[in-house]
Coordinates of C-alpha atoms and ligand atoms in Angstrom, one line a residue:
M8 CA 92.6 -39.1 58.7
E9 CA 90.6 -36.0 58.0
V10 CA 88.7 -35.0 54.9
R11 CA 87.8 -31.3 54.4
A12 CA 86.5 -29.2 51.6
I13 CA 87.6 -25.7 50.6
A14 CA 87.0 -23.3 47.6
G15 CA 90.1 -22.3 45.7
N16 CA 92.6 -23.0 43.0
L17 CA 94.0 -26.5 43.2
A18 CA 97.4 -25.6 41.7
E19 CA 98.1 -23.2 44.6
Q20 CA 97.5 -25.7 47.4
Q21 CA 100.3 -26.1 49.9
V22 CA 100.2 -29.8 50.2
E23 CA 102.5 -32.7 49.3
T24 CA 100.4 -34.2 46.5
L25 CA 97.8 -32.8 44.1
V26 CA 95.3 -35.1 42.5
V27 CA 93.6 -34.2 39.2
E28 CA 91.2 -36.4 37.3
V29 CA 91.3 -37.1 33.6
A30 CA 88.4 -38.8 31.7
E31 CA 89.0 -41.6 29.2
G32 CA 89.2 -40.3 25.7
A33 CA 89.0 -36.6 26.8
S34 CA 90.1 -34.5 23.8
R35 CA 91.2 -31.6 26.0
L36 CA 91.6 -30.9 29.7
S37 CA 89.3 -28.6 31.7
G38 CA 88.9 -27.2 35.2
P39 CA 91.6 -28.0 37.8
A40 CA 93.3 -30.6 35.5
A41 CA 93.8 -27.9 32.9
Q42 CA 95.1 -25.4 35.5
V43 CA 97.6 -27.9 36.9
D44 CA 98.6 -28.9 33.4
A45 CA 99.3 -25.3 32.5
A46 CA 101.4 -24.8 35.6
L47 CA 103.4 -28.0 34.7
G48 CA 104.1 -26.6 31.2
G49 CA 101.7 -29.0 29.5
A50 CA 103.1 -32.2 31.0
I51 CA 99.7 -33.9 31.4
T52 CA 98.6 -33.1 27.9
A53 CA 101.9 -34.4 26.6
M54 CA 101.6 -37.7 28.5
I55 CA 98.1 -38.2 27.2
R56 CA 99.3 -37.5 23.6
D57 CA 102.2 -39.9 24.0
G58 CA 99.9 -42.6 25.3
L59 CA 101.3 -42.6 28.9
I60 CA 98.0 -41.5 30.4
S61 CA 94.7 -43.0 29.2
G62 CA 92.2 -41.8 31.8
R63 CA 91.0 -45.4 32.3
A64 CA 89.0 -45.7 35.5
G65 CA 91.4 -46.2 38.4
E66 CA 94.6 -45.4 36.5
V67 CA 97.1 -43.7 38.7
T68 CA 100.1 -41.7 37.3
S69 CA 102.6 -39.9 39.5
I70 CA 104.4 -36.8 38.1
A71 CA 107.1 -34.8 39.8
A72 CA 106.1 -31.2 40.2
L73 CA 109.7 -29.9 39.8
G74 CA 108.9 -26.7 41.7
R75 CA 106.2 -25.5 39.3
V76 CA 103.5 -25.8 41.9
P77 CA 103.9 -25.7 45.7
A78 CA 103.1 -29.4 45.9
R79 CA 105.9 -32.0 45.3
R80 CA 103.9 -34.3 43.2
V81 CA 100.9 -34.5 40.9
V82 CA 98.8 -37.6 40.7
V83 CA 96.7 -38.0 37.6
H84 CA 93.7 -40.2 38.4
G85 CA 91.8 -41.9 35.6
A86 CA 88.1 -41.1 35.8
G87 CA 86.9 -43.5 33.2
K88 CA 84.3 -42.8 30.6
A89 CA 82.4 -39.5 31.1
E90 CA 79.0 -41.2 31.0
A91 CA 80.0 -43.5 33.9
R92 CA 80.3 -40.6 36.4
T93 CA 77.7 -41.7 39.0
I94 CA 77.7 -41.1 42.7
D95 CA 78.4 -44.8 43.4
G96 CA 81.3 -44.5 40.9
F97 CA 82.7 -41.5 42.8
R98 CA 82.6 -43.4 46.1
T99 CA 84.2 -46.5 44.6
R100 CA 87.0 -44.6 42.8
A101 CA 87.6 -42.5 46.0
G102 CA 88.2 -45.7 47.9
N103 CA 90.7 -47.1 45.2
L104 CA 92.4 -43.7 44.9
A105 CA 92.9 -43.4 48.7
R106 CA 94.6 -46.7 48.9
A107 CA 96.8 -45.9 45.8
L108 CA 97.8 -42.6 47.5
R109 CA 98.7 -44.5 50.7
G110 CA 100.8 -46.8 48.6
L111 CA 102.6 -43.8 47.2
D112 CA 103.2 -42.7 50.8
A113 CA 101.3 -39.5 50.3
K114 CA 100.6 -37.7 53.6
S115 CA 98.7 -34.5 52.7
V116 CA 96.6 -34.5 49.5
A117 CA 94.4 -32.0 47.7
V118 CA 92.0 -33.3 45.1
G119 CA 90.5 -31.0 42.4
L120 CA 86.8 -31.5 41.9
Q121 CA 86.2 -31.9 38.3
E122 CA 82.9 -31.9 36.3
T123 CA 80.7 -32.5 39.3
D124 CA 78.4 -29.5 38.5
S125 CA 75.6 -31.6 37.3
L126 CA 75.5 -33.6 40.6
D127 CA 74.3 -32.4 44.0
A128 CA 77.3 -31.0 45.8
E129 CA 76.3 -32.5 49.2
T130 CA 75.9 -35.9 47.7
V131 CA 79.3 -35.7 46.0
G132 CA 80.9 -34.6 49.3
R133 CA 79.3 -37.4 51.2
A134 CA 80.3 -40.1 48.6
L135 CA 83.9 -38.9 48.4
A136 CA 84.4 -38.7 52.2
E137 CA 82.8 -42.2 52.5
G138 CA 85.1 -43.5 49.8
F139 CA 88.3 -42.1 51.4
V140 CA 87.5 -43.0 55.0
L141 CA 86.2 -46.4 54.2
G142 CA 88.8 -47.2 51.6
L143 CA 91.7 -46.4 54.0
Y144 CA 90.3 -48.6 56.7
R145 CA 92.5 -51.5 57.8
F146 CA 92.6 -53.8 60.8
D147 CA 96.2 -54.3 61.7
R148 CA 96.3 -53.8 65.4
H149 CA 97.5 -57.3 66.2
H150 CA 100.6 -57.1 64.0
T151 CA 103.3 -56.4 66.5
R152 CA 106.0 -55.9 63.9
A153 CA 105.9 -52.7 61.8
E154 CA 107.1 -54.6 58.7
D155 CA 103.9 -56.7 58.8
R156 CA 101.7 -53.7 58.7
P157 CA 101.2 -52.0 55.3
R158 CA 103.3 -48.9 55.2
G159 CA 102.0 -45.3 54.6
A160 CA 99.2 -43.3 56.2
V161 CA 97.3 -40.5 54.5
D162 CA 96.8 -37.8 57.2
A163 CA 94.5 -35.4 55.4
I164 CA 92.6 -35.1 52.1
T165 CA 91.3 -31.6 51.0
L166 CA 88.6 -31.4 48.3
V167 CA 89.2 -28.3 46.3
E168 CA 86.1 -26.8 44.6
A169 CA 86.5 -24.1 42.1
A170 CA 82.9 -22.6 42.6
P171 CA 82.6 -21.0 46.0
R172 CA 78.7 -21.2 45.9
R173 CA 78.9 -25.0 46.0
L174 CA 81.1 -25.1 49.1
P175 CA 78.6 -25.0 51.9
A176 CA 76.7 -28.0 50.5
L177 CA 79.9 -29.8 49.8
Q178 CA 81.1 -29.3 53.3
R179 CA 77.9 -30.6 54.8
G180 CA 78.3 -33.7 52.6
V181 CA 81.9 -34.2 53.7
E182 CA 80.9 -34.0 57.3
A183 CA 78.0 -36.4 57.0
G184 CA 80.1 -38.8 54.9
T185 CA 82.8 -38.8 57.5
I186 CA 80.3 -39.6 60.3
L187 CA 78.8 -42.4 58.2
A188 CA 82.1 -43.9 57.3
E189 CA 83.6 -43.7 60.8
A190 CA 80.5 -45.4 62.1
T191 CA 81.0 -48.2 59.5
N192 CA 84.6 -48.4 60.5
L193 CA 83.6 -48.8 64.2
T194 CA 81.4 -51.7 63.1
R195 CA 84.3 -53.2 61.2
D196 CA 86.6 -52.9 64.2
L197 CA 84.1 -54.7 66.5
A198 CA 83.4 -57.4 63.9
N199 CA 87.1 -58.0 62.9
E200 CA 88.3 -58.5 66.4
P201 CA 88.8 -62.2 67.3
A202 CA 86.2 -63.7 69.7
N203 CA 88.6 -64.0 72.6
L204 CA 89.0 -60.2 72.5
M205 CA 85.4 -59.4 71.6
T206 CA 83.4 -61.3 74.2
P207 CA 79.8 -60.2 75.1
T208 CA 81.3 -58.3 78.0
I209 CA 83.7 -56.4 75.8
V210 CA 81.0 -55.6 73.2
A211 CA 78.9 -54.2 76.1
E212 CA 81.9 -52.1 77.2
R213 CA 82.4 -50.8 73.7
A214 CA 78.7 -49.9 73.5
Q215 CA 79.0 -48.0 76.8
E216 CA 82.0 -46.1 75.5
V217 CA 80.1 -45.1 72.3
A218 CA 77.2 -44.0 74.4
A219 CA 79.3 -42.0 76.8
A220 CA 81.1 -40.3 73.8
T221 CA 77.9 -39.4 71.9
G222 CA 75.2 -38.9 74.5
L223 CA 73.3 -42.1 74.0
E224 CA 71.7 -43.9 76.9
C225 CA 73.1 -47.4 77.4
T226 CA 71.7 -50.2 79.6
I227 CA 73.1 -53.7 79.8
I228 CA 70.6 -56.4 80.8
E229 CA 72.5 -59.1 82.7
R230 CA 71.6 -62.7 82.9
A231 CA 69.6 -62.4 86.1
E232 CA 67.4 -59.7 84.7
A233 CA 67.0 -61.5 81.4
E234 CA 65.7 -64.4 83.4
R235 CA 63.2 -62.2 85.2
L236 CA 62.1 -60.8 81.9
G237 CA 61.5 -64.3 80.6
M238 CA 64.1 -64.3 77.8
G239 CA 64.4 -68.1 77.8
S240 CA 65.1 -68.2 74.1
Y241 CA 68.1 -65.9 74.2
L242 CA 69.4 -67.4 77.4
S243 CA 69.2 -70.9 76.0
V244 CA 72.0 -70.0 73.6
A245 CA 74.2 -68.7 76.4
N246 CA 73.8 -72.0 78.5
G247 CA 76.9 -73.6 77.1
S248 CA 79.3 -70.6 77.6
V249 CA 81.4 -69.5 80.5
Q250 CA 81.1 -65.9 79.2
P251 CA 78.2 -64.0 80.7
P252 CA 75.6 -63.0 78.2
K253 CA 75.0 -59.2 77.7
F254 CA 71.8 -57.9 76.3
I255 CA 72.7 -54.4 75.1
V256 CA 70.1 -51.6 74.9
L257 CA 71.1 -48.2 73.4
R258 CA 68.7 -45.4 73.3
Y259 CA 68.7 -42.2 71.2
R260 CA 66.0 -39.7 72.2
N261 CA 65.2 -36.7 70.1
G262 CA 61.8 -37.4 68.8
G263 CA 59.6 -36.1 71.6
R264 CA 56.7 -38.5 72.4
T265 CA 56.9 -40.5 69.1
R266 CA 57.4 -44.2 69.3
P267 CA 61.0 -45.3 68.7
V268 CA 62.3 -47.1 65.7
G269 CA 63.8 -50.4 66.8
L270 CA 67.1 -51.7 65.4
I271 CA 67.9 -55.2 66.5
G272 CA 71.3 -56.9 65.8
K273 CA 72.4 -60.5 66.3
G274 CA 75.3 -60.6 68.7
I275 CA 76.8 -64.1 68.7
T276 CA 80.4 -63.3 69.6
F277 CA 81.4 -66.8 68.5
D278 CA 79.2 -69.4 66.9
T279 CA 80.6 -72.9 67.3
G280 CA 77.1 -74.3 66.5
G281 CA 76.8 -75.5 70.1
I282 CA 76.0 -79.2 70.5
S283 CA 75.1 -79.3 66.8
I284 CA 78.7 -78.3 66.3
K285 CA 80.1 -76.9 63.1
P286 CA 82.9 -78.5 61.1
A287 CA 86.4 -77.2 62.0
A288 CA 87.2 -75.8 58.5
G289 CA 86.3 -72.2 58.3
M290 CA 84.9 -72.0 61.8
E291 CA 87.1 -69.0 62.6
R292 CA 84.8 -67.0 60.4
M293 CA 82.2 -67.2 63.1
K294 CA 84.0 -64.6 65.1
G295 CA 82.0 -62.3 62.9
D296 CA 78.6 -63.6 64.0
M297 CA 78.1 -60.5 66.0
T298 CA 78.2 -58.3 63.0
G299 CA 74.4 -57.5 63.3
A300 CA 75.1 -56.2 66.9
A301 CA 78.1 -54.3 65.7
S302 CA 76.0 -52.8 62.9
V303 CA 73.4 -51.4 65.2
I304 CA 76.0 -50.0 67.5
G305 CA 77.8 -48.3 64.6
A306 CA 74.5 -47.0 63.3
M307 CA 73.7 -45.5 66.7
Q308 CA 77.0 -43.7 66.8
A309 CA 76.3 -42.0 63.5
I310 CA 72.7 -41.2 64.5
A311 CA 73.8 -39.6 67.7
R312 CA 76.4 -37.5 65.8
L313 CA 73.9 -36.5 63.1
G314 CA 71.2 -35.6 65.5
P315 CA 67.9 -36.3 63.6
A316 CA 64.6 -35.5 65.3
V317 CA 63.6 -39.1 66.0
N318 CA 63.6 -41.7 68.8
V319 CA 65.7 -44.9 68.2
L320 CA 66.1 -48.0 70.3
A321 CA 69.0 -50.3 69.4
I322 CA 69.1 -53.8 70.9
A323 CA 72.0 -56.2 70.7
P324 CA 71.5 -59.6 72.4
C325 CA 75.0 -60.8 72.8
T326 CA 76.3 -64.2 73.8
E327 CA 78.6 -67.0 72.7
N328 CA 77.2 -70.2 71.3
M329 CA 79.3 -73.0 72.8
P330 CA 78.9 -76.7 73.4
S331 CA 79.4 -77.9 77.0
G332 CA 77.8 -79.9 79.7
S333 CA 75.4 -77.1 80.4
A334 CA 74.6 -76.4 76.7
T335 CA 71.1 -76.5 75.2
K336 CA 70.5 -79.9 73.5
P337 CA 68.6 -80.7 70.3
G338 CA 65.0 -81.3 71.3
D339 CA 65.0 -78.9 74.2
V340 CA 62.0 -76.7 74.4
V341 CA 62.5 -73.0 75.5
Y342 CA 60.1 -70.1 76.0
A343 CA 60.6 -66.7 74.6
M344 CA 59.7 -63.4 76.4
D345 CA 56.4 -63.1 74.5
G346 CA 55.4 -66.6 75.8
Q347 CA 55.9 -68.6 72.6
S348 CA 57.5 -72.0 73.0
I349 CA 60.3 -73.1 70.7
E350 CA 61.6 -76.6 70.0
V351 CA 65.4 -76.3 69.5
L352 CA 66.1 -78.9 66.9
N353 CA 69.5 -77.6 65.9
T354 CA 71.5 -75.5 68.3
D355 CA 73.4 -74.0 65.3
A356 CA 70.2 -72.1 64.4
E357 CA 70.9 -69.9 67.4
G358 CA 70.6 -66.4 65.7
R359 CA 66.8 -66.6 65.5
L360 CA 66.7 -67.6 69.1
V361 CA 68.5 -64.5 70.4
L362 CA 66.6 -62.3 67.9
A363 CA 63.2 -63.7 69.1
D364 CA 63.8 -62.1 72.5
G365 CA 65.4 -59.0 70.9
L366 CA 62.2 -58.5 68.9
A367 CA 60.0 -59.3 71.9
Y368 CA 61.9 -56.7 74.0
A369 CA 61.6 -54.1 71.3
R370 CA 57.9 -54.6 71.0
R371 CA 57.6 -54.3 74.8
E372 CA 59.4 -51.0 74.5
N373 CA 56.6 -49.9 72.1
C374 CA 58.8 -49.6 68.9
S375 CA 56.8 -48.5 65.9
T376 CA 59.0 -50.4 63.5
L377 CA 61.4 -53.2 63.8
V378 CA 64.5 -53.7 61.6
D379 CA 66.7 -56.6 62.5
V380 CA 70.2 -57.3 61.1
A381 CA 71.8 -60.7 61.3
T382 CA 74.4 -63.0 59.9
L383 CA 71.6 -65.5 60.0
T384 CA 71.9 -68.2 57.3
G385 CA 74.6 -69.7 55.1
A386 CA 71.8 -70.3 52.6
M387 CA 71.8 -66.5 51.9
N388 CA 75.1 -67.0 50.0
V389 CA 73.5 -69.7 47.8
A390 CA 70.5 -67.4 47.0
L391 CA 72.1 -64.0 46.4
G392 CA 75.9 -64.3 46.9
N393 CA 77.7 -61.2 48.3
V394 CA 76.1 -58.6 46.1
R395 CA 72.7 -57.9 47.6
I396 CA 71.4 -58.2 51.1
G397 CA 68.5 -60.6 51.3
T398 CA 65.7 -58.5 52.9
F399 CA 62.4 -59.7 54.2
A400 CA 59.5 -57.4 55.3
N401 CA 56.0 -57.8 56.4
N402 CA 55.2 -54.3 55.3
D403 CA 55.5 -52.8 51.8
R404 CA 56.1 -49.2 52.9
L405 CA 58.9 -50.3 55.3
Y406 CA 60.6 -52.2 52.5
A407 CA 60.3 -49.2 50.1
D408 CA 61.8 -46.9 52.8
L409 CA 64.7 -49.4 53.3
E410 CA 65.3 -49.6 49.6
R411 CA 65.5 -45.9 49.3
A412 CA 67.9 -45.7 52.2
A413 CA 70.1 -48.4 50.6
A414 CA 70.2 -46.5 47.3
A415 CA 71.3 -43.3 49.2
A416 CA 74.0 -45.4 51.0
G417 CA 75.2 -47.1 47.9
E418 CA 74.2 -50.5 49.3
R419 CA 71.9 -53.0 47.6
L420 CA 68.9 -55.0 49.0
W421 CA 66.8 -57.6 47.3
R422 CA 63.3 -58.5 48.6
M423 CA 62.8 -62.1 49.6
P424 CA 59.4 -63.8 50.0
L425 CA 57.5 -64.7 53.1
D426 CA 54.6 -66.8 51.7
A427 CA 52.5 -68.4 54.4
E428 CA 53.3 -71.9 53.0
Y429 CA 56.9 -71.6 54.1
F430 CA 55.7 -71.5 57.7
D431 CA 54.6 -75.1 57.4
L432 CA 58.3 -76.1 57.4
I433 CA 58.8 -74.8 60.9
K434 CA 55.7 -76.2 62.6
S435 CA 56.7 -78.2 65.6
D436 CA 55.0 -81.4 66.9
V437 CA 55.8 -80.5 70.5
A438 CA 56.0 -76.7 70.7
D439 CA 54.6 -73.6 69.0
I440 CA 57.4 -73.4 66.5
K441 CA 60.8 -75.2 65.8
N442 CA 64.0 -73.5 65.1
T443 CA 64.9 -75.2 61.8
G444 CA 63.0 -76.1 58.7
G445 CA 65.2 -78.6 56.9
P446 CA 67.3 -78.1 53.8
S447 CA 64.8 -76.2 51.6
A448 CA 64.6 -72.4 51.7
G449 CA 66.8 -72.0 54.7
S450 CA 66.9 -68.2 54.7
I451 CA 63.2 -68.0 54.3
T452 CA 62.3 -70.4 57.0
A453 CA 64.6 -68.4 59.3
A454 CA 62.8 -65.2 58.4
K455 CA 59.4 -66.9 58.9
F456 CA 60.5 -67.8 62.4
L457 CA 61.4 -64.2 63.2
E458 CA 58.2 -62.9 61.6
R459 CA 56.3 -64.8 64.4
F460 CA 58.1 -62.6 67.0
A461 CA 57.3 -59.3 65.2
H462 CA 53.6 -60.2 65.4
D463 CA 51.7 -57.3 63.7
T464 CA 54.5 -54.6 64.1
P465 CA 56.0 -53.5 60.8
W466 CA 59.2 -55.5 60.6
A467 CA 62.1 -56.1 58.3
H468 CA 64.9 -58.5 58.5
L469 CA 68.3 -58.1 56.7
D470 CA 70.2 -61.3 56.4
I471 CA 73.8 -60.2 56.0
A472 CA 75.5 -63.6 56.3
A473 CA 76.8 -63.4 52.8
V474 CA 77.8 -59.7 52.7
S475 CA 79.4 -59.2 56.1
D476 CA 82.9 -60.1 55.0
S477 CA 85.0 -59.2 52.0
T478 CA 88.0 -61.1 50.5
A479 CA 88.7 -58.3 48.0
E480 CA 90.0 -54.8 48.3
K481 CA 87.8 -52.9 46.0
G482 CA 86.3 -49.4 46.3
V483 CA 85.0 -48.9 49.8
L484 CA 85.7 -52.6 50.7
V485 CA 88.8 -53.9 52.3
K486 CA 89.6 -57.4 53.5
G487 CA 87.5 -58.4 56.5
S488 CA 84.3 -56.9 57.8
T489 CA 82.4 -54.8 55.3
G490 CA 80.4 -52.8 57.8
S491 CA 77.3 -53.2 55.6
P492 CA 74.5 -52.2 56.2
V493 CA 75.4 -49.5 58.7
R494 CA 74.9 -46.6 56.2
T495 CA 71.6 -48.0 55.0
L496 CA 70.3 -48.2 58.6
V497 CA 71.4 -44.6 59.3
H498 CA 69.7 -43.3 56.1
F499 CA 66.6 -45.2 57.0
V500 CA 66.4 -43.6 60.5
L501 CA 67.1 -40.2 59.0
G502 CA 64.2 -40.8 56.7
R503 CA 61.9 -41.4 59.7
A504 CA 62.9 -38.1 61.4
R505 CA 60.6 -35.1 61.6
T506 CA 61.9 -32.4 59.3
Ligands
LIG622 N1 76.0 -67.8 61.9 C1 75.4 -68.8 61.1 C2 75.1 -68.4 59.7 C3 76.3 -68.0 58.8 C4 76.9 -69.0 58.0 C5 76.8 -66.8 58.8 C6 78.0 -68.7 57.3 C7 77.9 -66.4 58.0 C8 78.5 -67.4 57.3 C9 74.1 -69.3 61.7 O1 74.0 -69.3 63.1 C10 74.0 -70.7 61.3 O2 74.7 -71.5 61.8 N2 73.0 -71.1 60.5 C11 72.7 -72.4 60.0 C12 71.3 -72.6 60.2 C13 70.9 -74.1 60.0 C14 71.4 -74.9 61.2 C15 69.4 -74.2 60.0 C16 73.2 -72.5 58.6 O3 73.1 -71.5 57.9 O4 73.7 -73.5 58.3
LIG623 MN1 74.7 -71.0 64.0
LIG624 ZN1 75.2 -67.9 64.0

């Protein structure tokens, strides 16, 4: 699916379907809607007058063009109340519209841009491209029968802007939005794939493919080298699995001699809980426990394609967490790469164990800033549900930069506390730290654990356990992996680039 932008007259476009927007309660039509209405002999005005079109947000009305315009069909899309026209609203409605067009079996579509003059053209282009590309995503490759796959496929959407002077910025936005959305969809593909088809080895292969296609450097640290590096915390999670662990390192270099930004993603390709095994019900969801890793790989694809002047190091410690005769046992003590000892009280608190060595490795590589992303704690859903990403930071400026990036991306963070007293819950009697802190403040004690491995480096931790999956099809979200926070990560890195 391709999104492009042109300047011109919507009614003249040689496509199958034209889309015009009508606001709720609009007394008269303007812009492309008025032009198309005139070409159709006032059909849209008549349908509004007769109560057949209300303009309510998301309303979709299909009208036969009867040869009055080159297109075969006109879709009138409800834009909602005029005052609700925000960038986030554009992105959301674009997602819903794209799926409605696919349901109508539309192949080539031209959308008239209406009343966007007060908004920055680049931002509008980006939001619309994101909405279309994200909204049309689906994961259906394992349905072998065509009738089990939703029908329809939109091939191309053209944004038609009446004012030629706004076109260059609009096109820049469409290009960036497409890159951001395709990176998010890459993350979704990796995360949606079942664990037998997305082993650490396969994640590493996919990372290498992304690197080869975009000019990133990719190194895979194998078990033997991880042992030499002293990654005893990460490797303790891999002990129970027959799948070889893969510690993925992706490098983007375009920042001269500046220190790299470090992005670290939890890569548990399946989390059974290990010896502290999880209940059977819902365990299949744990195929998505590598979404942090998938997020940093997706973000790196977009960063490489956008080309900012910055150095970035992405790290994805990948392994399965399995019970077996060789698995780590509750009470075992392991040593992370930075020398700290950890008492493993619960083998199901494995994410922090792989991240400890991910953070240590990023520090050894002299990263200026560390941002980790992890499906870390079920408690996150209790605290914030699936609306905001629980975000911890040991540095106010870093948190402010992330919040700005999230706002640009249309994603939402919420800052969580790191008071010193929470650390008392993870003091161990036998080692420097223990990997669980009991039933209270589960997301915070997990973050306090990670904070110890960031030491004095500015660090933030995004616990995406509650936002990584969607059960609804709404706006940019479809069922399955959300791909959040790929776009926030990319905007954050862009903000760190030399301009
Ligand atoms: N991967 C899980 C967290 C998770 C739970 C992600 C639900 C997505 C949905 C993580 O490894 C885990 O098992 N966490 C435990 C920690 C506990 C043992 C301290 C949890 O949240 O129960
Ligand atoms: Mn776990
Ligand atoms: Zn996990």
